[in-house]
Short mmCIF file of C-alpha atoms and ligand atoms in Angstrom, two decimals:
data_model
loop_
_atom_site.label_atom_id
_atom_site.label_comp_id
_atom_site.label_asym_id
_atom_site.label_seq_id
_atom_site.Cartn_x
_atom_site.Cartn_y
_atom_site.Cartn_z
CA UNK A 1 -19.12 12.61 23.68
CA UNK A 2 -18.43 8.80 23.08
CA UNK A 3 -15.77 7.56 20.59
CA UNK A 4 -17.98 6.86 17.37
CA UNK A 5 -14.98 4.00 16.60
CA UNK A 6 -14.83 1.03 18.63
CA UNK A 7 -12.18 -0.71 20.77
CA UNK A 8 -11.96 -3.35 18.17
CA UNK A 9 -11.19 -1.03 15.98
CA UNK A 10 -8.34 1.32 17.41
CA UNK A 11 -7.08 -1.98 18.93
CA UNK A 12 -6.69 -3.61 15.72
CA UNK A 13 -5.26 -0.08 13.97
CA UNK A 14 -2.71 0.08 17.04
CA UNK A 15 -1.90 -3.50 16.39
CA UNK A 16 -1.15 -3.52 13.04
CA UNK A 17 0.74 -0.08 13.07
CA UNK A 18 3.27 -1.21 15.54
CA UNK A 19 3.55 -4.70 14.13
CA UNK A 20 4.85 -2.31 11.06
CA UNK A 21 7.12 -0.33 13.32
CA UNK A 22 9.19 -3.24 15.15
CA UNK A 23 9.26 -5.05 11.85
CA UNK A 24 10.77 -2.25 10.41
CA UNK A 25 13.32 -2.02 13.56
CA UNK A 26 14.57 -4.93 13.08
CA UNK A 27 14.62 -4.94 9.23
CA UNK A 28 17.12 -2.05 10.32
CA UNK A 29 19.08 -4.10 12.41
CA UNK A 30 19.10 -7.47 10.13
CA UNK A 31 20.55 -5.29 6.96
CA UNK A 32 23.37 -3.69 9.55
CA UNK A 33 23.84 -7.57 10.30
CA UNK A 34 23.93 -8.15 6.74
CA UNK A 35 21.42 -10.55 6.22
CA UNK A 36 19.47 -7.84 3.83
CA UNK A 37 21.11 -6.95 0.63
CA UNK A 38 20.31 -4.62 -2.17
CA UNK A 39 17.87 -2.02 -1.79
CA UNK A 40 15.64 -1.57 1.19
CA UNK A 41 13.21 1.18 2.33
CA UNK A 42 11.58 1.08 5.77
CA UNK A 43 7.99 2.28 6.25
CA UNK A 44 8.84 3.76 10.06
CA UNK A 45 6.27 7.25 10.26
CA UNK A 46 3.80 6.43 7.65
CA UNK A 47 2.45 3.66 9.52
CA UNK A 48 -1.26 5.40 9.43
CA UNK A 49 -1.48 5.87 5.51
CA UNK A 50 -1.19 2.00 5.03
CA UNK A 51 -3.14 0.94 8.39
CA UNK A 52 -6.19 3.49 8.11
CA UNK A 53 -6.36 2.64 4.30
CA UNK A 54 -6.63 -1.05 4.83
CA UNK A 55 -8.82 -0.85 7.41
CA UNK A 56 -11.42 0.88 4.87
CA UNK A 57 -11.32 -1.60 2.47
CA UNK A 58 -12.88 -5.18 1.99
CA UNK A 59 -10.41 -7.89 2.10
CA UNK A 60 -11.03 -8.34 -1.58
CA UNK A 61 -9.84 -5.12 -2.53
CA UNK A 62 -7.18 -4.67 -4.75
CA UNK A 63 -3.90 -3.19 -3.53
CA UNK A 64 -0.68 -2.00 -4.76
CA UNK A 65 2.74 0.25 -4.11
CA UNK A 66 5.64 0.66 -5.03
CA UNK A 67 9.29 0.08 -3.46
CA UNK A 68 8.82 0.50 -0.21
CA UNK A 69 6.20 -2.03 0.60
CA UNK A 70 7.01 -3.68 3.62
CA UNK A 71 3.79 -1.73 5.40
CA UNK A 72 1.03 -2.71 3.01
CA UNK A 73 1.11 -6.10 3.10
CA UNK A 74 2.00 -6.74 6.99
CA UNK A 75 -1.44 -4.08 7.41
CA UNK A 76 -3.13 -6.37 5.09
CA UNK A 77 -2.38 -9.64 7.45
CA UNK A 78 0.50 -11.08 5.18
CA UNK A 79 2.75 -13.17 7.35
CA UNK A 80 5.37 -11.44 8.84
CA UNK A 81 7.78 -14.58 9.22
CA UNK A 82 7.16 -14.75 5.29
CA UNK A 83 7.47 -10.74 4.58
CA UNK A 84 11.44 -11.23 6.36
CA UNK A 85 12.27 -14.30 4.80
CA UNK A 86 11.71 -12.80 1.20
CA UNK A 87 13.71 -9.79 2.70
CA UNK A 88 16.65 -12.23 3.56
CA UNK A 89 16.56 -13.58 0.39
CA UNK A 90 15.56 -17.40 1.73
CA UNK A 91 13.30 -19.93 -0.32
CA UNK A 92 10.58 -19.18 2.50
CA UNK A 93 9.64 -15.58 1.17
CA UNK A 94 6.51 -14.52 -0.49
CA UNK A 95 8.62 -14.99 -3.73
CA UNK A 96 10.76 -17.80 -2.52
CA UNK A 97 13.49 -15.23 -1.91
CA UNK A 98 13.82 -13.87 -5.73
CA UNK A 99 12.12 -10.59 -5.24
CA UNK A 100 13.52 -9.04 -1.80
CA UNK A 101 12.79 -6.07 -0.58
CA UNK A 102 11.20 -4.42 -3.17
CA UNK A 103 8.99 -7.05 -4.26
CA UNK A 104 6.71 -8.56 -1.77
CA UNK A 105 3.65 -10.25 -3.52
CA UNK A 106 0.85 -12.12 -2.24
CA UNK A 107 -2.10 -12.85 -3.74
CA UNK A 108 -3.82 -14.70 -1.23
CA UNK A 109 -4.36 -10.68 0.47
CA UNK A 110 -4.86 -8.99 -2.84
CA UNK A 111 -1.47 -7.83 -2.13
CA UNK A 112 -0.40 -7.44 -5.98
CA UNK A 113 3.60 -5.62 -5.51
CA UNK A 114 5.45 -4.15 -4.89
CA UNK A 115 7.50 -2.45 -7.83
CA UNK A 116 10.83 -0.97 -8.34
CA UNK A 117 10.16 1.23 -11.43
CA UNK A 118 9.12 4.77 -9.94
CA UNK A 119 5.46 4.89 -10.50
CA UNK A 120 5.34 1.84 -12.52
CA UNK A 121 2.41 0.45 -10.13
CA UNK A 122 -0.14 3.59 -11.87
CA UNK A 123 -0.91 1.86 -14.88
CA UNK A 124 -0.79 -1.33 -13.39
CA UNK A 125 -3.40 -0.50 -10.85
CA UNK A 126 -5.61 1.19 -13.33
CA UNK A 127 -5.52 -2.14 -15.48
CA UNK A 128 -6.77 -4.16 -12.36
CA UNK A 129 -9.38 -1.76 -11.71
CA UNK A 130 -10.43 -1.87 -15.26
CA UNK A 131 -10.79 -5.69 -14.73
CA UNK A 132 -12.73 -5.75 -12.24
CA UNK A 133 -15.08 -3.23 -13.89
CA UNK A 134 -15.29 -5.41 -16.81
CA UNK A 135 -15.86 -8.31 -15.04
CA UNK A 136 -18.82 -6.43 -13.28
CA UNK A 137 -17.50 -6.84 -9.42
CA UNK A 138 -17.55 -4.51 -7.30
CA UNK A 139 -13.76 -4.11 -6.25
CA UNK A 140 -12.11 -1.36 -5.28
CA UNK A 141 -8.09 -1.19 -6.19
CA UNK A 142 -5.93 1.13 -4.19
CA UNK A 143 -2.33 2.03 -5.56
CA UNK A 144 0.25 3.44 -3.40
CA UNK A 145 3.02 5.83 -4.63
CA UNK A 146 5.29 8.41 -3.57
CA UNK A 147 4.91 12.23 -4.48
CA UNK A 148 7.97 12.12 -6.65
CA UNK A 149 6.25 9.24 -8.62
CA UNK A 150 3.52 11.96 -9.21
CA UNK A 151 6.19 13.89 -11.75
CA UNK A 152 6.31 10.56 -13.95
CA UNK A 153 4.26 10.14 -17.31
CA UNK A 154 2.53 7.81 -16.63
CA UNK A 155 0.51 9.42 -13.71
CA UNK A 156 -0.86 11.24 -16.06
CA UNK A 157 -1.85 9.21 -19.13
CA UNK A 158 -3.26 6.74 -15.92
CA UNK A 159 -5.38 9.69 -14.96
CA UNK A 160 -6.83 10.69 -18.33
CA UNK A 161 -7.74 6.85 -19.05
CA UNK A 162 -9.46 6.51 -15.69
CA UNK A 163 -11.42 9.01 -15.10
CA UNK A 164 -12.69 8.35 -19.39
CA UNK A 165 -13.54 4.87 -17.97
CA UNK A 166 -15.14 5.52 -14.34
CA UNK A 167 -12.29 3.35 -12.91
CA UNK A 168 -12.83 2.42 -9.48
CA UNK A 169 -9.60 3.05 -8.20
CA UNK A 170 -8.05 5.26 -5.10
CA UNK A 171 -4.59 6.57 -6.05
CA UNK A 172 -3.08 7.36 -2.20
CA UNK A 173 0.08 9.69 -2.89
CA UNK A 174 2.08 9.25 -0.13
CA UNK A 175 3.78 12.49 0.18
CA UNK A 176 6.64 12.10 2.27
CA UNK A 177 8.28 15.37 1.02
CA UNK A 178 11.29 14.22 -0.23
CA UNK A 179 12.60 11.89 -3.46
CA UNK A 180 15.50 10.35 -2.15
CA UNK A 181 17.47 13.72 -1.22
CA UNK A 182 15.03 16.04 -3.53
CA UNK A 183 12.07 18.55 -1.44
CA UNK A 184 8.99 17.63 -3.92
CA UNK A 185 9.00 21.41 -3.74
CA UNK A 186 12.04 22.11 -5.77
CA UNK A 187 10.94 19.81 -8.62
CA UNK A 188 7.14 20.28 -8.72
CA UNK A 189 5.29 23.13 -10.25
CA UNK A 190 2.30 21.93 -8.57
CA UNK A 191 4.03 20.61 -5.07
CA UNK A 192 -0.07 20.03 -3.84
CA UNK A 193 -0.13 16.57 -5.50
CA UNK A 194 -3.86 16.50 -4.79
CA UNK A 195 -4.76 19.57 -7.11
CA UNK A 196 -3.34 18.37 -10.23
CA UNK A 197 -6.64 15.67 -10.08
CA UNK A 198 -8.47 18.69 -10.96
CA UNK A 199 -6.98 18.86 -14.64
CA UNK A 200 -8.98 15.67 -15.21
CA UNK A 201 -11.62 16.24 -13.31
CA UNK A 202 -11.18 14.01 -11.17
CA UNK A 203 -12.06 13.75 -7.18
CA UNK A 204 -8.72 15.40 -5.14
CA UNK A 205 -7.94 15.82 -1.83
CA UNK A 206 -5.38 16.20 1.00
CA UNK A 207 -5.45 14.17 3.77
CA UNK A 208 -3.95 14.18 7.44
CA UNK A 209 -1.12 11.12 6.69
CA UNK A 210 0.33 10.97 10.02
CA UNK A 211 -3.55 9.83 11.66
CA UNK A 212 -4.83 6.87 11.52
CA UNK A 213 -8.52 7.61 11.72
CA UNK A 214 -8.22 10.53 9.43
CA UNK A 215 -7.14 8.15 6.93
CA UNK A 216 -9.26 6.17 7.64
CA UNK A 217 -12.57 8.13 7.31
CA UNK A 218 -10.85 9.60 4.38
CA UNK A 219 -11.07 6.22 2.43
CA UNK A 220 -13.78 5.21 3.71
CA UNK A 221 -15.35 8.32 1.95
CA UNK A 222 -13.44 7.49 -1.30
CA UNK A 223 -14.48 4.04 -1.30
CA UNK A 224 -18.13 4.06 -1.32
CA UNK A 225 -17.10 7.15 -4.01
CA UNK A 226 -15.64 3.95 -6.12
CA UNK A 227 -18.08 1.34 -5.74
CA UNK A 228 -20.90 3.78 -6.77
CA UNK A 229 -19.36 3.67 -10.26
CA UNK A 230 -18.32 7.74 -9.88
CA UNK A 231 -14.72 7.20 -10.79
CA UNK A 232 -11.36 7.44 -9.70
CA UNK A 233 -9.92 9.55 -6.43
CA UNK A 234 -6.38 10.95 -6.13
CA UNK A 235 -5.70 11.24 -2.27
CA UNK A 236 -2.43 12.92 -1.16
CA UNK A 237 -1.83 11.60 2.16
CA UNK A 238 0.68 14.03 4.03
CA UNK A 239 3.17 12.14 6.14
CA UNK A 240 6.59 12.22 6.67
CA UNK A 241 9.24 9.12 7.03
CA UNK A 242 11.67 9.06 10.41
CA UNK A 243 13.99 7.77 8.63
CA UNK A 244 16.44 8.25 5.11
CA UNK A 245 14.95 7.20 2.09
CA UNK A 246 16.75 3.91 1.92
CA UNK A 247 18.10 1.81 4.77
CA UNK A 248 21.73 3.42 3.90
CA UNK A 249 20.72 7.26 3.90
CA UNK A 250 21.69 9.15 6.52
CA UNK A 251 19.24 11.66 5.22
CA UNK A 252 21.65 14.41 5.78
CA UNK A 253 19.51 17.06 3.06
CA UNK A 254 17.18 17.72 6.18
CA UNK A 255 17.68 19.06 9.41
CA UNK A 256 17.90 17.64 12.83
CA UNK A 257 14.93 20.64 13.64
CA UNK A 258 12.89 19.42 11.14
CA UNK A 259 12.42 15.74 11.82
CA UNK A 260 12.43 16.56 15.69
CA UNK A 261 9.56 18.19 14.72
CA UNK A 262 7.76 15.44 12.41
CA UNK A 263 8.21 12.86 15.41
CA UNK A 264 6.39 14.59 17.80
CA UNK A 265 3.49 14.00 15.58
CA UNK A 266 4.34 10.24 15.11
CA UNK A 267 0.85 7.86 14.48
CA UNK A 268 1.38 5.51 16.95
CA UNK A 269 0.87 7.36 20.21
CA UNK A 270 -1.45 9.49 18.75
CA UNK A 271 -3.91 6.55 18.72
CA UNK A 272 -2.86 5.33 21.38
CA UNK A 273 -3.58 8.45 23.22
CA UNK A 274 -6.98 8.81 21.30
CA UNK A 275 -7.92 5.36 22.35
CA UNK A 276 -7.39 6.19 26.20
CA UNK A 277 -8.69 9.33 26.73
CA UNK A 278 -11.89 8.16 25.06
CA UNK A 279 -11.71 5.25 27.75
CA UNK A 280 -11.67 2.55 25.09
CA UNK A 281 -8.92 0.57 26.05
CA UNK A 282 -5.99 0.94 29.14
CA UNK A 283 -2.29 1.58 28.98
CA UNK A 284 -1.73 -1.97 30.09
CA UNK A 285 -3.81 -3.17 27.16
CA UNK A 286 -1.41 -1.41 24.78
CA UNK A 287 1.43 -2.90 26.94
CA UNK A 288 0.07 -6.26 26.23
CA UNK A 289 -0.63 -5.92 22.69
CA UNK A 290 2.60 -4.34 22.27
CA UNK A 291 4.83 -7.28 24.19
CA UNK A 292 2.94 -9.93 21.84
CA UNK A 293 3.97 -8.00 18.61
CA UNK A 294 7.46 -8.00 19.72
CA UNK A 295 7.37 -11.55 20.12
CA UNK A 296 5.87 -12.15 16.80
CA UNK A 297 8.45 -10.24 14.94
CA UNK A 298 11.30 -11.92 17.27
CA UNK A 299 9.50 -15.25 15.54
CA UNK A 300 9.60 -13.09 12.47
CA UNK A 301 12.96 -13.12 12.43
CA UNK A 302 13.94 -16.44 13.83
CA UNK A 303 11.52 -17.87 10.64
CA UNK A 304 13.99 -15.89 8.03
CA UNK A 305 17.50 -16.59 9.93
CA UNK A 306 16.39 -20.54 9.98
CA UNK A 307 14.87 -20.74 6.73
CA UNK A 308 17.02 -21.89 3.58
CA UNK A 309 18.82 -20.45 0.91
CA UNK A 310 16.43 -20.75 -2.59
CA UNK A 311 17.90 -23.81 -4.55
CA UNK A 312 20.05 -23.33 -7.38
CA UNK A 313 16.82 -24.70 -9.74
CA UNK A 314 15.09 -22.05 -8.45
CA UNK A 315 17.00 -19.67 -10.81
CA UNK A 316 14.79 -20.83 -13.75
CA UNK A 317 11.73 -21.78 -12.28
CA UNK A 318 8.83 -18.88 -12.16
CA UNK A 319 9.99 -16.83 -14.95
CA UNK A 320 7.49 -17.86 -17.31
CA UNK A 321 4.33 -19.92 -16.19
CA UNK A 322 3.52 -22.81 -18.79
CA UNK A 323 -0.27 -23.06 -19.22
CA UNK A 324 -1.85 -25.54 -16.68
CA UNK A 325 0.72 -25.00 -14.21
CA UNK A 326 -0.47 -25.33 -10.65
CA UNK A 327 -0.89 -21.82 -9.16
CA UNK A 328 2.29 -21.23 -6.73
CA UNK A 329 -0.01 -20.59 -3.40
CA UNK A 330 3.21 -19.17 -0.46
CA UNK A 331 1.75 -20.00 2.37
CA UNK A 332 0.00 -23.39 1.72
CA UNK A 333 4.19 -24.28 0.26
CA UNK A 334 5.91 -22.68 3.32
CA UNK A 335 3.55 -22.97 5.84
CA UNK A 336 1.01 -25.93 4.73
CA UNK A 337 -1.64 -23.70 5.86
CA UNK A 338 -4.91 -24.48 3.29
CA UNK A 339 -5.38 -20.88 2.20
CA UNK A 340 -8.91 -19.73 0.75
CA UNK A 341 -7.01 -18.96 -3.18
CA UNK A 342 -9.01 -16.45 -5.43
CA UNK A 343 -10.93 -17.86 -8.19
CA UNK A 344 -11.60 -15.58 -11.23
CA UNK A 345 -14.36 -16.14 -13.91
CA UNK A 346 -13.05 -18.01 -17.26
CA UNK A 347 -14.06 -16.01 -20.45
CA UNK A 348 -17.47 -18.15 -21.34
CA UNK A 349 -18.34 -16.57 -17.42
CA UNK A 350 -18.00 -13.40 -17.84
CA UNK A 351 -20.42 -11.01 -17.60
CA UNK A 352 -19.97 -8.20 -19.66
CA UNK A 353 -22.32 -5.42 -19.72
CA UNK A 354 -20.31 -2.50 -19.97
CA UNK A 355 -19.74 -0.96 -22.91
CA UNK A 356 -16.05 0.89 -22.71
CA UNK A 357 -17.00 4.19 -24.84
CA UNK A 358 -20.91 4.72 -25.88
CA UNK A 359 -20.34 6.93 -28.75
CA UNK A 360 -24.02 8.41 -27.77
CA UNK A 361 -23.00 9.10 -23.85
CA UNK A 362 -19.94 10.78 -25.24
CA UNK A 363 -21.63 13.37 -27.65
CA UNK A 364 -24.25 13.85 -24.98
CA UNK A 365 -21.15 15.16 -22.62
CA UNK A 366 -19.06 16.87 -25.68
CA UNK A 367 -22.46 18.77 -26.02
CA UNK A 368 -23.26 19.49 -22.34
CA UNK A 369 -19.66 21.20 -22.19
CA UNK A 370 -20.39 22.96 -25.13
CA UNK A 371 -17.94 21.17 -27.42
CA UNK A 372 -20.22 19.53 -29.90
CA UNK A 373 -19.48 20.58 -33.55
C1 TPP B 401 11.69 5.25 -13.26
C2 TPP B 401 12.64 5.39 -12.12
N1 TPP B 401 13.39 6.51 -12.03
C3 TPP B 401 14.26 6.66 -11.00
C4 TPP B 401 14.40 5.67 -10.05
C5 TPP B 401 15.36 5.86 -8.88
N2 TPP B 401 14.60 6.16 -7.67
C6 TPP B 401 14.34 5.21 -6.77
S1 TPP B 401 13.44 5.76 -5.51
C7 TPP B 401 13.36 7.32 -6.13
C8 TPP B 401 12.61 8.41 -5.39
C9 TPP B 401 11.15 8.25 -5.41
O1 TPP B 401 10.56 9.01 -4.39
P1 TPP B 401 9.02 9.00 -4.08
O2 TPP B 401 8.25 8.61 -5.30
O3 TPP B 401 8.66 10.29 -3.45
O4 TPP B 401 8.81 7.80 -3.06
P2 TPP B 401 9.39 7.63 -1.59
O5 TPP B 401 10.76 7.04 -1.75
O6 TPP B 401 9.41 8.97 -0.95
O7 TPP B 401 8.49 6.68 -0.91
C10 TPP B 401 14.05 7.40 -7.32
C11 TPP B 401 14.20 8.61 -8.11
C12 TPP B 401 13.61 4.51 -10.20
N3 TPP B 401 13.65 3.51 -9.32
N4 TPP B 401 12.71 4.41 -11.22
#
């Protein structure tokens, strides 16, 4: 039977997955070089949850993570030249070298962080997606996090307030089994992330993390879910990273049997070999694609290493934006590209039709579930 996905498609997925992988390499090899400092996470074996995500959504979608958020962005066509200079800390980064690592931002791809605080992206995300709903657009946000964010708080009061509201928002736990050195298993009495949606009745499911067009379908589903006005998902995407949890783990808490295991289901040739068995692309096709990536991260790299230091003024500029400030656009400063910058409505434009709690609606459900008094 034919491929129901086109070459376009898988190409694009391969693409962008191993555009995440070399980066990630050599994100590796800078912070051995020590041109990285302070915390870094690499994204190598859960290429597929950020790829077949963004390759479900609209380019106008919302999206968030957390810490380790060098994947989302680069899958959501941030430049990668940009993504390494804010790793190496040089006035050419996304945030002109202040955030690092941890804090890639770029608003020109909806790409809104990038957070440090375990789970601190839940609430955030849940705020966009109540914006959008307010403002009556269509939007879908999608927040990343990892399963050991799920044990936080503020999962849970997120939860309860968006499934209330009919947020359209896809929480994607990536459950990589482990917080730093911690099995999610030894410090979760639910270790399924996915079934603790059903205490809020709210739309959970597992998905297939380490393939891309699982993921991808998967979101696909949940999406149309969103922008239907049913609600919020909670997706627990099952995937596992090659690597320790931070740049300087040696990830010694699991065994050598165990990741052996995980890498023989890595993403990348699994499309790959999906792609050419289906006859919809060659080996020397991926070869190609796959020589011009390297080059672009070798140009990657050569962007950050040349790029300057953030001035000394730059310590006490951006911590507070003055009203009528020009918006700080990265790539039209860095780059002098003219960038196509979102516009949002003022308040005299907005179009509110939505009221947040119809007392009516809600008696009409307390009584349906037999909890009128
Ligand atoms: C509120 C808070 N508590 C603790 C930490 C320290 N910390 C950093 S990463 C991490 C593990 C989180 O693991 P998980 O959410 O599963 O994400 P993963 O690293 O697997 O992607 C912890 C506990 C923190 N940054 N924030």
């Amino acid at each position: 039977m034919a491929s129901k996905y086109s070459k376009d498609l898988l190409l694009t997925m391969h693409r962008k997955m191993y555009l995440i992988r070399r980066f990630e390499e050599r994100t590796d090899q800078a912070y051995k070089q020590q041109k990285i400092a302070g915390f870094c996470h690499l994204y190598i074996g859960q290429e597929a949850v950020a790829v077949g995500t963004n390759e479900a959504l609209r380019p106008d979608d919302y999206m968030l993570s957390g810490y380790r958020d060098h994947g989302q962005p680069l899958a959501r066509g941030s430049d990668a030249g940009m993504v390494m200079a804010e790793l190496f800390g040089r006035g050419t980064g996304y945030s002109k070298g202040k955030g690092g690592s941890m804090h890639i931002f770029d608003i020109e791809h909806h790409f809104y962080g990038g957070y440090g605080i375990v789970g601190g992206q839940i609430p955030l995300a849940a705020g966009m997606a109540f914006a959008s709903r307010y403002r009556n657009e269509d939007r879908v946000t999608v927040c990343f996090f990892g399963d050991a964010a799920a044990n936080q708080g503020a999962f849970h009061e997120t939860f309860n307030m968006a499934v209330k509201w009919k947020l359209p928002v896809i929480y994607i736990c990536e459950n990589n089994r482990y917080g730093m050195g911690t099995a999610i298993g030894r410090v979760s009495a639910e270790p399924e992330i996915y079934k603790r949606a059903s205490a809020y009745k709210m739309r959970g499911e597992a998905v297939d993390g380490m393939d891309c067009l699982k993921m991808y379908e998967a979101v696909k589903d949940a999406v149309e879910y969103c922008r239907a006005g049913k609600g919020p998902v909670l997706m627990e995407a099952n995937t596992y990273r090659f690597r320790g949890h931070s740049v300087v783990d040696p990830a010694v808490y699991r065994s050598k049997d165990e990741v052996e295991h995980e890498r023989k289901n890595d993403p990348i040739p699994k499309l790959k070999e999906y792609a050419i068995k289906n006859k919809l692309a060659t080996e020397a096709e991926f070869d190609a694609i796959d020589e011009e990536i390297k080059a672009q991260v070798d140009a990657a790299v050569k962007f950050a290493d040349e790029s300057p230091e953030p001035s000394l003024e730059e310590l006490w500029r951006d911590t507070i934006v003055e009203p009528g400030e020009e918006d700080v656009r990265p790539r039209e400063r860095v780059l002098g590209t003219k960038v196509k910058w979102p516009s949002y409505p003022s308040g005299q434009e907005l179009k509110v039709t939505w009221d947040l709690e119809p007392r009516q609606q809600a008696e009409r459900e307390d009584k349906k579930a037999g909890l009128a008094r």
